[in-house]
Amino acid sequence: MVEHAPLAAAVSVPPRRRIGVLGGTFDPVHIGHLRSALEVAEVLALDELRLMPNARPPHRDTPQVSALDRLAMVEQAVRGVPLLTVDARELSRDKPSYTIETLELMRAELAAEDQLFLLVGWDAFCGLPSWHRWDELLKHCHILVLQRPDADVEPPDALRNLLAARSVSDPQALVGPAGQIAFVWQTPLAVSATQIRQLLANGKSVRFLVPDAVLAYIEAHGLYRTPN
Ligand code: ATP
């Protein structure tokens, strides 16, 4: 006998998706990025958290660490971690992308009710007012601010009004596809890519600060052996 699906199931809308994005130079990617990404993805029950390496202005690129090397390291880092994916779209453009433009492109690919979460470290969040069209970011996404152990406590004046109007205390209470700000506490790991580059340039080990696969890539390609 043929069974018919209930009518409600046949016409039901697909479930709303929850997508996170963590942009960064990832020069190189390290456990601070990765633990934050994974913890946020799990706590907020995201369907996917995309690590998105930024294109850098040409004058900052050193010959030994190309955009392709940074991308390859991020790909190695997330291999076997289903919640974390890599989005290389900003590297495939021939100029540095503005975050607002990337968000507009991503929005166009999502359903209207899908939730988009932009993750930014506290340091990056404090610099938000200098971003291109920064006052439009919340039209496209929610902003999740990652607390970094070395962060200043006070936000800059330019962000006070925005925080007063848009922040919610519980990141799990963010509603709708976009428009709010929440702070997320994750395991504090005071690791930075700067520190890792310095250690390597001084011939020191960065074992346990980056995933083993990233360490293997750095060693195989002789990256970061000289100060930049
Ligand atoms: P650099 O030392 O070269 O400035 P970085 O370690 O800050 O690099 P980025 O690639 O610039 O790394 O950071 C990408 C994003 O990840 C930023 O929003 C940054 O604030 C955040 N982030 C970096 N390190 C940590 C960390 N240890 N804990 C939480 N967030 C972090």
mmCIF file with all atom_site columns, N, CA and C in Angstrom, residues 1 41 89 199:
data_model
loop_
_atom_site.group_PDB
_atom_site.id
_atom_site.type_symbol
_atom_site.label_atom_id
_atom_site.label_alt_id
_atom_site.label_comp_id
_atom_site.label_asym_id
_atom_site.label_entity_id
_atom_site.label_seq_id
_atom_site.pdbx_PDB_ins_code
_atom_site.Cartn_x
_atom_site.Cartn_y
_atom_site.Cartn_z
_atom_site.occupancy
_atom_site.B_iso_or_equiv
_atom_site.pdbx_formal_charge
_atom_site.auth_seq_id
_atom_site.auth_comp_id
_atom_site.auth_asym_id
_atom_site.auth_atom_id
_atom_site.pdbx_PDB_model_num
ATOM 1  N N  . MET A 1 1   ? 0.841  -1.195 0.000  1.00 0.00 ? 1   MET A N  1
ATOM 2  C CA . MET A 1 1   ? 0.000  0.000  0.000  1.00 0.00 ? 1   MET A CA 1
ATOM 3  C C  . MET A 1 1   ? 0.883  1.254  0.000  1.00 0.00 ? 1   MET A C  1
ATOM 4  N N  . ALA A 1 41  ? 30.229 27.623 17.632 1.00 0.00 ? 41  ALA A N  1
ATOM 5  C CA . ALA A 1 41  ? 29.380 26.789 16.771 1.00 0.00 ? 41  ALA A CA 1
ATOM 6  C C  . ALA A 1 41  ? 28.550 25.827 17.618 1.00 0.00 ? 41  ALA A C  1
ATOM 7  N N  . ARG A 1 89  ? 36.332 32.768 -0.596 1.00 0.00 ? 89  ARG A N  1
ATOM 8  C CA . ARG A 1 89  ? 35.876 33.730 -1.604 1.00 0.00 ? 89  ARG A CA 1
ATOM 9  C C  . ARG A 1 89  ? 36.678 35.035 -1.599 1.00 0.00 ? 89  ARG A C  1
ATOM 10 N N  . LEU A 1 199 ? 57.851 33.471 17.576 1.00 0.00 ? 199 LEU A N  1
ATOM 11 C CA . LEU A 1 199 ? 58.487 32.249 18.077 1.00 0.00 ? 199 LEU A CA 1
ATOM 12 C C  . LEU A 1 199 ? 59.221 31.534 16.947 1.00 0.00 ? 199 LEU A C  1
#
